mmCIF file of C-alpha atoms in Angstrom:
data_model
loop_
_atom_site.group_PDB
_atom_site.id
_atom_site.type_symbol
_atom_site.label_atom_id
_atom_site.label_comp_id
_atom_site.label_asym_id
_atom_site.label_seq_id
_atom_site.Cartn_x
_atom_site.Cartn_y
_atom_site.Cartn_z
ATOM 1 C CA MET A 1 -0.011 -0.066 -0.075
ATOM 2 C CA ALA A 2 1.502 3.448 -0.924
ATOM 3 C CA ALA A 3 1.937 5.683 1.794
ATOM 4 C CA SER A 4 0.187 8.540 2.644
ATOM 5 C CA SER A 5 1.657 12.087 1.973
ATOM 6 C CA HIS A 6 1.746 12.767 6.056
ATOM 7 C CA ASP A 7 3.474 9.257 6.846
ATOM 8 C CA GLY A 8 6.994 9.081 7.171
ATOM 9 C CA TYR A 9 9.045 5.881 5.926
ATOM 10 C CA THR A 10 12.184 4.258 7.137
ATOM 11 C CA LEU A 11 15.426 2.764 5.688
ATOM 12 C CA THR A 12 17.705 0.299 7.830
ATOM 13 C CA LEU A 13 20.774 -0.351 6.457
ATOM 14 C CA HIS A 14 23.465 -2.813 7.808
ATOM 15 C CA ILE A 15 26.766 -1.480 6.682
ATOM 16 C CA PRO A 16 29.787 -4.023 7.099
ATOM 17 C CA VAL A 17 32.508 -2.490 10.057
ATOM 18 C CA GLU A 18 34.628 -2.679 6.741
ATOM 19 C CA TRP A 19 32.571 0.225 5.533
ATOM 20 C CA PHE A 20 31.923 2.271 7.911
ATOM 21 C CA SER A 21 33.434 5.406 9.341
ATOM 22 C CA GLY A 22 33.310 7.214 12.175
ATOM 23 C CA THR A 23 33.702 11.193 12.532
ATOM 24 C CA ASP A 24 37.083 10.525 14.390
ATOM 25 C CA THR A 25 38.373 7.366 12.172
ATOM 26 C CA LEU A 26 41.829 7.161 10.863
ATOM 27 C CA GLN A 27 42.082 6.524 7.251
ATOM 28 C CA SER A 28 43.551 8.337 3.943
ATOM 29 C CA GLU A 29 41.313 9.937 1.711
ATOM 30 C CA ARG A 30 41.713 7.268 -0.563
ATOM 31 C CA LEU A 31 39.729 4.575 1.539
ATOM 32 C CA ARG A 32 37.589 7.497 3.147
ATOM 33 C CA ALA A 33 36.033 8.073 -0.550
ATOM 34 C CA ARG A 34 36.227 4.289 -1.488
ATOM 35 C CA ARG A 35 33.976 3.741 1.559
ATOM 36 C CA ARG A 36 31.615 6.554 1.071
ATOM 37 C CA LYS A 37 31.119 5.385 -2.235
ATOM 38 C CA TRP A 38 30.575 2.103 -1.319
ATOM 39 C CA VAL A 39 27.835 3.187 1.497
ATOM 40 C CA ARG A 40 26.125 5.556 -1.324
ATOM 41 C CA ASP A 41 26.066 2.746 -3.970
ATOM 42 C CA ASP A 42 24.095 0.365 -1.882
ATOM 43 C CA ALA A 43 21.814 3.307 -0.193
ATOM 44 C CA ARG A 44 20.683 4.527 -3.692
ATOM 45 C CA ALA A 45 19.823 1.104 -4.884
ATOM 46 C CA GLU A 46 17.926 0.742 -1.607
ATOM 47 C CA TRP A 47 15.949 3.614 -1.770
ATOM 48 C CA LYS A 48 14.931 3.518 -5.170
ATOM 49 C CA ARG A 49 13.423 0.004 -4.483
ATOM 50 C CA LEU A 50 11.832 1.643 -1.318
ATOM 51 C CA LYS A 51 10.632 4.175 -4.164
ATOM 52 C CA ARG A 52 9.262 1.499 -6.659
ATOM 53 C CA ASN A 53 7.558 -0.141 -4.250
ATOM 54 C CA LYS A 54 5.800 3.149 -3.173
ATOM 55 C CA VAL A 55 7.137 2.946 0.645
ATOM 56 C CA ALA A 56 9.304 6.221 -0.139
ATOM 57 C CA TYR A 57 7.946 8.914 -2.026
ATOM 58 C CA LYS A 58 9.151 12.813 -2.547
ATOM 59 C CA VAL A 59 9.413 15.040 0.615
ATOM 60 C CA GLU A 60 9.916 19.020 0.334
ATOM 61 C CA ARG A 61 10.795 19.376 3.798
ATOM 62 C CA PHE A 62 11.691 16.421 6.745
ATOM 63 C CA VAL A 63 13.652 15.592 9.624
ATOM 64 C CA ALA A 64 16.032 12.940 9.508
ATOM 65 C CA LEU A 65 15.759 10.789 12.548
ATOM 66 C CA ILE A 66 18.774 8.527 12.745
ATOM 67 C CA GLY A 67 18.972 5.168 14.978
ATOM 68 C CA VAL A 68 22.465 4.042 15.207
ATOM 69 C CA ALA A 69 23.194 0.519 16.966
ATOM 70 C CA ALA A 70 26.640 -0.486 16.573
ATOM 71 C CA PRO A 71 28.354 -3.971 16.707
ATOM 72 C CA GLU A 72 28.928 -6.105 20.009
ATOM 73 C CA GLU A 73 32.687 -5.776 18.998
ATOM 74 C CA THR A 74 32.757 -2.078 18.839
ATOM 75 C CA ALA A 75 32.026 0.520 21.148
ATOM 76 C CA LEU A 76 29.995 3.251 20.367
ATOM 77 C CA ALA A 77 31.025 6.484 21.572
ATOM 78 C CA PHE A 78 27.779 8.789 20.928
ATOM 79 C CA PRO A 79 25.194 7.912 17.876
ATOM 80 C CA SER A 80 26.657 11.246 16.057
ATOM 81 C CA ARG A 81 29.783 10.033 15.544
ATOM 82 C CA ALA A 82 27.856 7.680 12.522
ATOM 83 C CA ALA A 83 27.391 11.392 10.539
ATOM 84 C CA GLU A 84 30.737 10.503 8.200
ATOM 85 C CA THR A 85 28.842 7.310 7.372
ATOM 86 C CA VAL A 86 25.052 8.765 7.120
ATOM 87 C CA LYS A 87 26.274 11.364 4.644
ATOM 88 C CA PRO A 88 26.558 9.143 2.122
ATOM 89 C CA ILE A 89 23.016 8.093 2.828
ATOM 90 C CA ILE A 90 21.332 10.946 2.898
ATOM 91 C CA ASP A 91 23.384 11.954 -0.864
ATOM 92 C CA ALA A 92 22.030 8.457 -2.171
ATOM 93 C CA GLY A 93 18.031 9.797 -1.131
ATOM 94 C CA THR A 94 18.823 13.121 -3.180
ATOM 95 C CA ASP A 95 20.345 11.436 -5.896
ATOM 96 C CA ALA A 96 16.836 8.694 -5.706
ATOM 97 C CA GLY A 97 14.731 12.070 -6.064
ATOM 98 C CA LEU A 98 13.521 11.791 -2.723
ATOM 99 C CA TRP A 99 14.136 15.209 -1.665
ATOM 100 C CA PRO A 100 15.048 18.082 -3.886
ATOM 101 C CA ASP A 101 18.435 18.899 -1.971
ATOM 102 C CA ASP A 102 19.613 17.797 1.209
ATOM 103 C CA ASP A 103 20.430 21.219 2.471
ATOM 104 C CA SER A 104 18.720 22.794 5.901
ATOM 105 C CA THR A 105 16.023 24.658 3.662
ATOM 106 C CA HIS A 106 14.625 21.120 2.792
ATOM 107 C CA ARG A 107 16.148 18.979 5.813
ATOM 108 C CA CYS A 108 15.806 20.925 8.601
ATOM 109 C CA SER A 109 16.990 18.753 11.120
ATOM 110 C CA THR A 110 18.978 15.576 11.595
ATOM 111 C CA ILE A 111 18.674 13.708 15.002
ATOM 112 C CA TYR A 112 21.567 11.090 15.964
ATOM 113 C CA PHE A 113 20.036 8.443 18.572
ATOM 114 C CA ARG A 114 20.956 5.093 19.931
ATOM 115 C CA SER A 115 18.511 2.647 18.398
ATOM 116 C CA PRO A 116 17.262 -0.068 20.682
ATOM 117 C CA ASP A 117 17.269 -2.764 18.063
ATOM 118 C CA PRO A 118 21.250 -4.982 18.139
ATOM 119 C CA ALA A 119 23.259 -4.911 14.949
ATOM 120 C CA PRO A 120 23.699 -8.070 13.053
ATOM 121 C CA ALA A 121 27.430 -9.262 14.278
ATOM 122 C CA HIS A 122 30.353 -7.302 12.502
ATOM 123 C CA HIS A 123 27.564 -4.454 11.253
ATOM 124 C CA TYR A 124 26.606 -1.194 12.030
ATOM 125 C CA ALA A 125 22.956 -0.726 11.627
ATOM 126 C CA LEU A 126 21.815 2.493 10.359
ATOM 127 C CA THR A 127 18.077 3.108 10.551
ATOM 128 C CA ILE A 128 17.103 6.152 8.597
ATOM 129 C CA TYR A 129 13.622 8.102 9.529
ATOM 130 C CA ILE A 130 12.657 10.456 7.492
ATOM 131 C CA LEU A 131 9.810 12.534 8.683
ATOM 132 C CA PRO A 132 7.677 15.137 6.815
ATOM 133 C CA VAL A 133 7.304 18.626 7.980
ATOM 134 C CA PRO A 134 5.086 21.643 6.774
ATOM 135 C CA SER A 135 6.319 24.208 4.277
ATOM 136 C CA SER A 136 3.586 26.396 4.637
ATOM 137 C CA PRO A 137 3.420 28.714 8.355
ATOM 138 C CA PRO A 138 3.831 28.108 10.994
ATOM 139 C CA THR A 139 7.011 26.541 9.842
ATOM 140 C CA TYR A 140 8.387 23.955 12.034
ATOM 141 C CA GLN A 141 11.290 24.746 13.369
ATOM 142 C CA VAL A 142 12.760 21.537 15.375
ATOM 143 C CA GLU A 143 14.611 23.063 17.961
ATOM 144 C CA GLY A 144 11.429 25.317 19.102
ATOM 145 C CA ALA A 145 9.386 21.843 18.667
ATOM 146 C CA LEU A 146 11.826 19.889 20.961
ATOM 147 C CA SER A 147 11.864 22.541 23.503
ATOM 148 C CA MET A 148 8.011 22.745 23.887
ATOM 149 C CA GLN A 149 7.745 18.679 24.124
ATOM 150 C CA LEU A 150 10.018 18.651 26.566
ATOM 151 C CA ASP A 151 8.697 21.001 28.500
ATOM 152 C CA ALA A 152 5.646 20.285 28.238
ATOM 153 C CA GLN A 153 6.721 16.638 29.464
ATOM 154 C CA TRP A 154 8.343 18.031 32.649
ATOM 155 C CA ARG A 155 5.238 19.865 33.763
ATOM 156 C CA LYS A 156 3.756 16.355 33.690
ATOM 157 C CA LYS A 157 6.293 15.385 36.418
ATOM 158 C CA ARG A 158 5.578 15.978 40.272
ATOM 159 C CA GLN A 159 9.206 16.903 41.230
ATOM 160 C CA ARG A 160 11.060 18.438 38.499
ATOM 161 C CA PRO A 161 14.865 19.016 38.929
ATOM 162 C CA ASP A 162 16.415 22.685 39.402
ATOM 163 C CA GLY A 163 17.606 23.492 35.881
ATOM 164 C CA TYR A 164 15.162 21.092 34.106
ATOM 165 C CA GLY A 165 15.193 23.831 31.440
ATOM 166 C CA GLY A 166 18.769 23.364 30.250
ATOM 167 C CA TRP A 167 21.143 25.936 29.416
ATOM 168 C CA VAL A 168 23.467 26.672 26.377
ATOM 169 C CA ALA A 169 27.201 27.212 25.550
ATOM 170 C CA ASN A 170 28.402 29.201 22.449
ATOM 171 C CA PHE A 171 31.418 28.643 20.937
ATOM 172 C CA THR A 172 33.072 30.317 17.615
ATOM 173 C CA VAL A 173 35.751 28.612 15.665
ATOM 174 C CA PRO A 174 37.986 29.874 13.059
ATOM 175 C CA HIS A 175 37.718 28.587 9.521
ATOM 176 C CA ARG A 176 41.347 26.713 10.029
ATOM 177 C CA MET A 177 39.611 24.594 12.437
ATOM 178 C CA TRP A 178 36.626 23.877 11.174
ATOM 179 C CA LEU A 179 35.958 19.976 10.362
ATOM 180 C CA SER A 180 33.602 19.268 7.869
ATOM 181 C CA SER A 181 32.408 16.136 6.362
ATOM 182 C CA ASN A 182 33.127 17.829 2.837
ATOM 183 C CA TYR A 183 36.985 18.746 3.767
ATOM 184 C CA THR A 184 39.514 16.136 2.786
ATOM 185 C CA ASP A 185 42.487 16.352 4.938
ATOM 186 C CA SER A 186 44.291 18.107 1.763
ATOM 187 C CA ASP A 187 41.692 20.513 2.258
ATOM 188 C CA LEU A 188 42.412 21.287 5.952
ATOM 189 C CA LYS A 189 45.887 20.923 5.440
ATOM 190 C CA ALA A 190 45.249 23.864 2.843
ATOM 191 C CA ARG A 191 43.279 26.092 5.408
ATOM 192 C CA ALA A 192 45.567 25.680 7.901
ATOM 193 C CA ASN A 193 48.143 27.279 5.384
ATOM 194 C CA GLY A 194 45.829 30.221 5.079
ATOM 195 C CA GLN A 195 44.042 28.531 1.431
ATOM 196 C CA ARG A 196 40.855 27.215 0.704
ATOM 197 C CA ARG A 197 41.071 24.668 -0.973
ATOM 198 C CA SER A 198 43.804 21.783 -2.154
ATOM 199 C CA ASP A 199 44.623 20.544 -5.531
ATOM 200 C CA THR A 200 46.341 17.564 -3.898
ATOM 201 C CA TRP A 201 44.275 15.035 -3.242
ATOM 202 C CA GLY A 202 45.426 11.754 -2.793
ATOM 203 C CA ARG A 203 48.676 11.994 -2.547
ATOM 204 C CA GLY A 204 48.893 11.367 0.617
ATOM 205 C CA ASP A 205 50.985 13.783 2.371
ATOM 206 C CA ALA A 206 48.403 15.060 4.381
ATOM 207 C CA PHE A 207 47.073 12.030 6.316
ATOM 208 C CA GLY A 208 46.950 12.629 10.271
ATOM 209 C CA GLN A 209 45.314 16.534 9.393
ATOM 210 C CA ARG A 210 41.887 15.868 10.534
ATOM 211 C CA VAL A 211 43.599 14.554 13.814
ATOM 212 C CA ARG A 212 45.909 17.659 14.195
ATOM 213 C CA THR A 213 42.884 20.253 13.381
ATOM 214 C CA ALA A 214 40.773 18.101 15.524
ATOM 215 C CA ASN A 215 43.438 18.681 18.786
ATOM 216 C CA ASP A 216 43.373 22.483 17.680
ATOM 217 C CA LEU A 217 39.885 22.712 17.786
ATOM 218 C CA LYS A 218 39.894 20.803 21.385
ATOM 219 C CA ARG A 219 42.467 23.171 22.846
ATOM 220 C CA LEU A 220 40.448 26.131 21.708
ATOM 221 C CA ALA A 221 36.657 24.289 22.579
ATOM 222 C CA CYS A 222 38.610 23.586 26.363
ATOM 223 C CA GLU A 223 39.399 27.287 26.756
ATOM 224 C CA GLN A 224 35.846 28.825 25.792
ATOM 225 C CA TRP A 225 34.291 26.097 27.718
ATOM 226 C CA ASP A 226 36.485 27.278 30.761
ATOM 227 C CA ARG A 227 35.206 31.023 30.070
ATOM 228 C CA GLN A 228 31.244 29.646 30.896
ATOM 229 C CA ARG A 229 31.272 27.474 33.717
ATOM 230 C CA GLN A 230 28.680 29.887 35.375
ATOM 231 C CA TRP A 231 25.771 28.323 33.252
ATOM 232 C CA TRP A 232 26.933 24.857 33.895
ATOM 233 C CA THR A 233 24.054 22.783 35.664
ATOM 234 C CA VAL A 234 24.861 19.347 34.830
ATOM 235 C CA LYS A 235 22.236 16.495 34.838
ATOM 236 C CA ASP A 236 21.718 12.747 33.341
ATOM 237 C CA PRO A 237 20.435 12.369 30.999
ATOM 238 C CA TYR A 238 20.062 15.132 28.157
ATOM 239 C CA ILE A 239 19.595 15.770 25.048
ATOM 240 C CA ILE A 240 21.848 18.275 22.825
ATOM 241 C CA LEU A 241 20.511 20.891 20.122
ATOM 242 C CA ALA A 242 23.937 21.595 18.102
ATOM 243 C CA GLY A 243 22.821 25.187 16.196
ATOM 244 C CA ILE A 244 25.165 25.958 13.562
ATOM 245 C CA GLY A 245 25.977 29.714 12.751
ATOM 246 C CA TYR A 246 27.676 30.051 9.122
ATOM 247 C CA PRO A 247 29.459 32.991 7.548
ATOM 248 C CA PRO A 248 28.146 35.893 5.289
ATOM 249 C CA ALA A 249 29.561 34.203 2.557
ATOM 250 C CA VAL A 250 27.706 30.659 3.069
ATOM 251 C CA ALA A 251 24.078 30.730 0.954
ATOM 252 C CA GLU A 252 23.274 26.686 1.604
ATOM 253 C CA ALA A 253 24.686 24.251 4.210
ATOM 254 C CA ASP A 254 23.676 21.233 5.905
ATOM 255 C CA PRO A 255 24.568 21.639 9.306
ATOM 256 C CA ASP A 256 25.071 17.958 10.462
ATOM 257 C CA ASN A 257 27.861 17.930 8.302
ATOM 258 C CA CYS A 258 29.922 19.281 11.012
ATOM 259 C CA ALA A 259 29.023 16.724 13.678
ATOM 260 C CA GLU A 260 32.938 16.425 13.522
ATOM 261 C CA SER A 261 33.167 19.365 14.988
ATOM 262 C CA VAL A 262 30.747 19.466 17.134
ATOM 263 C CA ASN A 263 31.919 16.130 18.430
ATOM 264 C CA VAL A 264 34.977 17.476 19.332
ATOM 265 C CA ILE A 265 33.708 20.259 21.205
ATOM 266 C CA MET A 266 31.457 17.705 22.920
ATOM 267 C CA ASP A 267 34.330 15.999 23.917
ATOM 268 C CA ALA A 268 36.073 18.791 25.199
ATOM 269 C CA GLY A 269 33.008 19.603 27.232
ATOM 270 C CA LEU A 270 33.573 16.327 28.844
ATOM 271 C CA ARG A 271 37.205 16.878 29.137
ATOM 272 C CA MET A 272 36.087 20.222 31.410
ATOM 273 C CA LYS A 273 32.994 18.186 33.170
ATOM 274 C CA ALA A 274 30.736 20.000 31.673
ATOM 275 C CA TRP A 275 28.754 16.636 31.569
ATOM 276 C CA ARG A 276 29.640 13.231 33.147
ATOM 277 C CA GLY A 277 29.259 11.382 29.878
ATOM 278 C CA ILE A 278 28.488 12.056 26.253
ATOM 279 C CA ASP A 279 28.254 8.680 25.312
ATOM 280 C CA ALA A 280 24.431 7.502 25.100
ATOM 281 C CA ASN A 281 23.698 6.466 28.035
ATOM 282 C CA HIS A 282 24.291 10.051 29.186
ATOM 283 C CA CYS A 283 23.433 11.587 25.767
ATOM 284 C CA ARG A 284 20.262 10.207 24.266
ATOM 285 C CA ALA A 285 20.210 12.178 21.112
ATOM 286 C CA VAL A 286 21.797 15.110 19.412
ATOM 287 C CA ALA A 287 20.143 17.288 16.804
ATOM 288 C CA PHE A 288 21.662 19.657 14.225
ATOM 289 C CA PHE A 289 20.129 22.540 12.720
ATOM 290 C CA ARG A 290 21.231 25.723 11.597
ATOM 291 C CA LEU A 291 21.164 29.273 13.279
ATOM 292 C CA PRO A 292 19.270 31.970 12.205
ATOM 293 C CA THR A 293 22.416 34.460 12.926
ATOM 294 C CA ARG A 294 25.307 34.758 11.080
ATOM 295 C CA ALA A 295 28.958 34.453 12.215
ATOM 296 C CA ARG A 296 31.163 37.077 11.617
ATOM 297 C CA THR A 297 33.475 36.454 8.279
ATOM 298 C CA GLY A 298 36.135 33.801 8.502
ATOM 299 C CA THR A 299 34.360 31.743 11.708
ATOM 300 C CA HIS A 300 31.582 29.519 12.281
ATOM 301 C CA ASP A 301 29.511 29.840 15.633
ATOM 302 C CA VAL A 302 28.433 26.364 17.564
ATOM 303 C CA ALA A 303 25.469 27.045 20.357
ATOM 304 C CA LEU A 304 25.173 23.660 22.035
ATOM 305 C CA TYR A 305 21.744 23.871 24.034
ATOM 306 C CA THR A 306 21.495 20.993 26.455
ATOM 307 C CA LEU A 307 18.411 20.101 27.639
ATOM 308 C CA PRO A 308 17.565 17.495 30.855
ATOM 309 C CA VAL A 309 15.146 14.826 29.879
ATOM 310 C CA PRO A 310 12.253 13.193 32.298
ATOM 311 C CA PRO A 311 11.876 9.102 32.626
ATOM 312 C CA GLY A 312 10.249 7.598 30.251
ATOM 313 C CA PHE A 313 11.884 9.336 27.619
ATOM 314 C CA GLN A 314 11.768 8.983 23.677
ATOM 315 C CA ILE A 315 13.304 10.771 21.349
ATOM 316 C CA ALA A 316 11.232 9.073 18.846
ATOM 317 C CA GLU A 317 7.773 10.366 19.947
ATOM 318 C CA THR A 318 9.234 13.917 21.285
ATOM 319 C CA ALA A 319 10.604 14.609 17.690
ATOM 320 C CA GLN A 320 7.416 13.608 15.811
ATOM 321 C CA PRO A 321 6.397 16.654 13.818
ATOM 322 C CA TYR A 322 2.549 17.714 13.852
ATOM 323 C CA GLN A 323 0.958 20.907 12.931
ATOM 324 C CA PRO A 324 -1.467 22.236 15.861
ATOM 325 C CA THR A 325 -5.137 24.025 14.778
ATOM 326 C CA GLY A 326 -6.745 26.307 15.947
ATOM 327 C CA GLY A 327 -7.453 26.330 19.797
ATOM 328 C CA GLU A 328 -4.446 23.675 19.899
ATOM 329 C CA GLN A 329 -2.186 26.169 18.596
ATOM 330 C CA ARG A 330 -3.095 29.031 20.595
ATOM 331 C CA HIS A 331 -2.800 27.265 23.423
ATOM 332 C CA ALA A 332 0.339 25.993 22.496
ATOM 333 C CA HIS A 333 1.424 29.606 22.035
ATOM 334 C CA GLY A 334 0.195 29.995 25.480
ATOM 335 C CA GLU A 335 2.300 27.488 27.150
ATOM 336 C CA ARG A 336 5.230 27.808 25.729
ATOM 337 C CA GLY A 337 5.687 31.768 25.106
ATOM 338 C CA GLU A 338 7.992 32.280 28.071
ATOM 339 C CA ARG A 339 10.442 29.657 27.035
ATOM 340 C CA ASP A 340 10.701 30.104 23.494
ATOM 341 C CA GLU A 341 10.965 34.075 24.063
ATOM 342 C CA ALA A 342 14.459 32.657 26.283
ATOM 343 C CA PHE A 343 15.073 30.572 23.514
ATOM 344 C CA GLN A 344 15.277 32.730 20.891
ATOM 345 C CA HIS A 345 17.118 35.252 22.593
ATOM 346 C CA GLY A 346 19.929 32.721 23.104
ATOM 347 C CA LEU A 347 19.504 31.588 19.482
ATOM 348 C CA GLN A 348 19.937 35.929 18.744
ATOM 349 C CA SER A 349 22.959 35.976 21.300
ATOM 350 C CA VAL A 350 25.027 33.406 18.956
ATOM 351 C CA GLY A 351 27.419 35.706 17.067
ATOM 352 C CA GLY A 352 25.078 38.793 17.689
ATOM 353 C CA TYR A 353 24.791 39.913 14.162
ATOM 354 C CA GLY A 354 21.374 38.978 13.294
ATOM 355 C CA GLU A 355 20.344 37.404 9.484
ATOM 356 C CA ARG A 356 22.142 38.805 6.895
ATOM 357 C CA HIS A 357 21.320 38.897 3.167
ATOM 358 C CA VAL A 358 23.813 37.219 0.978
ATOM 359 C CA ARG A 359 24.695 38.630 -2.573
ATOM 360 C CA GLU A 360 27.855 38.531 -4.237
ATOM 361 C CA GLY A 361 30.634 36.135 -3.249
ATOM 362 C CA GLU A 362 27.863 33.258 -1.490
ATOM 363 C CA HIS A 363 28.715 30.249 -2.072
ATOM 364 C CA ASP A 364 28.150 26.615 -1.105
ATOM 365 C CA GLU A 365 29.097 24.422 2.047
ATOM 366 C CA ARG A 366 27.330 21.568 1.003
ATOM 367 C CA ASP A 367 29.252 18.372 -0.577
ATOM 368 C CA GLY A 368 28.791 19.697 -3.794
ATOM 369 C CA GLN A 369 31.496 22.326 -3.428
ATOM 370 C CA GLY A 370 33.976 19.592 -1.702
ATOM 371 C CA GLY A 371 35.977 17.662 -3.367
ATOM 372 C CA GLU A 372 35.100 14.178 -2.372
ATOM 373 C CA ARG A 373 32.044 13.909 -4.192
ATOM 374 C CA GLN A 374 33.462 13.693 -7.561
ATOM 375 C CA ARG A 375 36.594 11.737 -6.575
ATOM 376 C CA ALA A 376 34.318 9.373 -5.049
ATOM 377 C CA ALA A 377 32.096 8.800 -7.754
#
């Protein structure tokens, strides 16, 4: 039976450990490109099969909910580590014509969580839930929706811990330390030397540059964490809303391409004791979205919202998009007014520059501008 336009759909892929890359996997540029191609080809065939069987269909705007299960012999530090392998799966959905593009205009958020279902031996199990969201006003925004839903869940509890409303930590990262899945090791080496792109891909002389850049970013993040100690309220378990602010020259972008940077900043936060842990037992989900503000030229902004979650929390239920109407909508707006105002104030404080209209010199920070899409093809 064909799915209705209001239903989502699901694809589960079993990825051999030999194909899997984490955001912190040390590998050569050529192996990274080969692994991406293997995953993308396999995922493209599966997306097309679902489309032929009228299970999958084209969506204009959606949330991608990613359930991650690791093989027993592999320790999964936290589910958003899988973002490096999820990227070619989402790209394959674009190839199959299931969405116009996978930028933040169409994929308004990608949310990673640990799947309760076990993975087969020697495989990772990645379950991709595609949840359509309204394109017409009121436009669905994952950060407001999750915040409102969590607030409603906490209000049903007789006892609520101090600080249950969560806290935010803000970071500014210069280009030379910015890690994105679109950048090869050669690109990162070039950026560290003040250049934008490299034409030395595959030569091998940039091997290990990702680790060096990650170490530089971690040191910077620790310094910025230390200046924000007064905001920490360590509560377990929690979810992270990771907002990414782009410089004025970036027109379109995919925020979860920056999972590598966010994961390094989270690891720095663990070192500074902002949390008790960042594995899936502590951090139940990480949701990526684009901030409405712009970063300064030459930098990216990261806002990490830590929201404690109540007992029985399920991210799949909390993130499920719905569109209230009439009295429900007015009631919802009234209940969340103060919280949303505070949340939006937090967003506006990141970078402090507001939204800017981009004209000349704009570029696209999606995979099409990186070299690996063509190189892996």
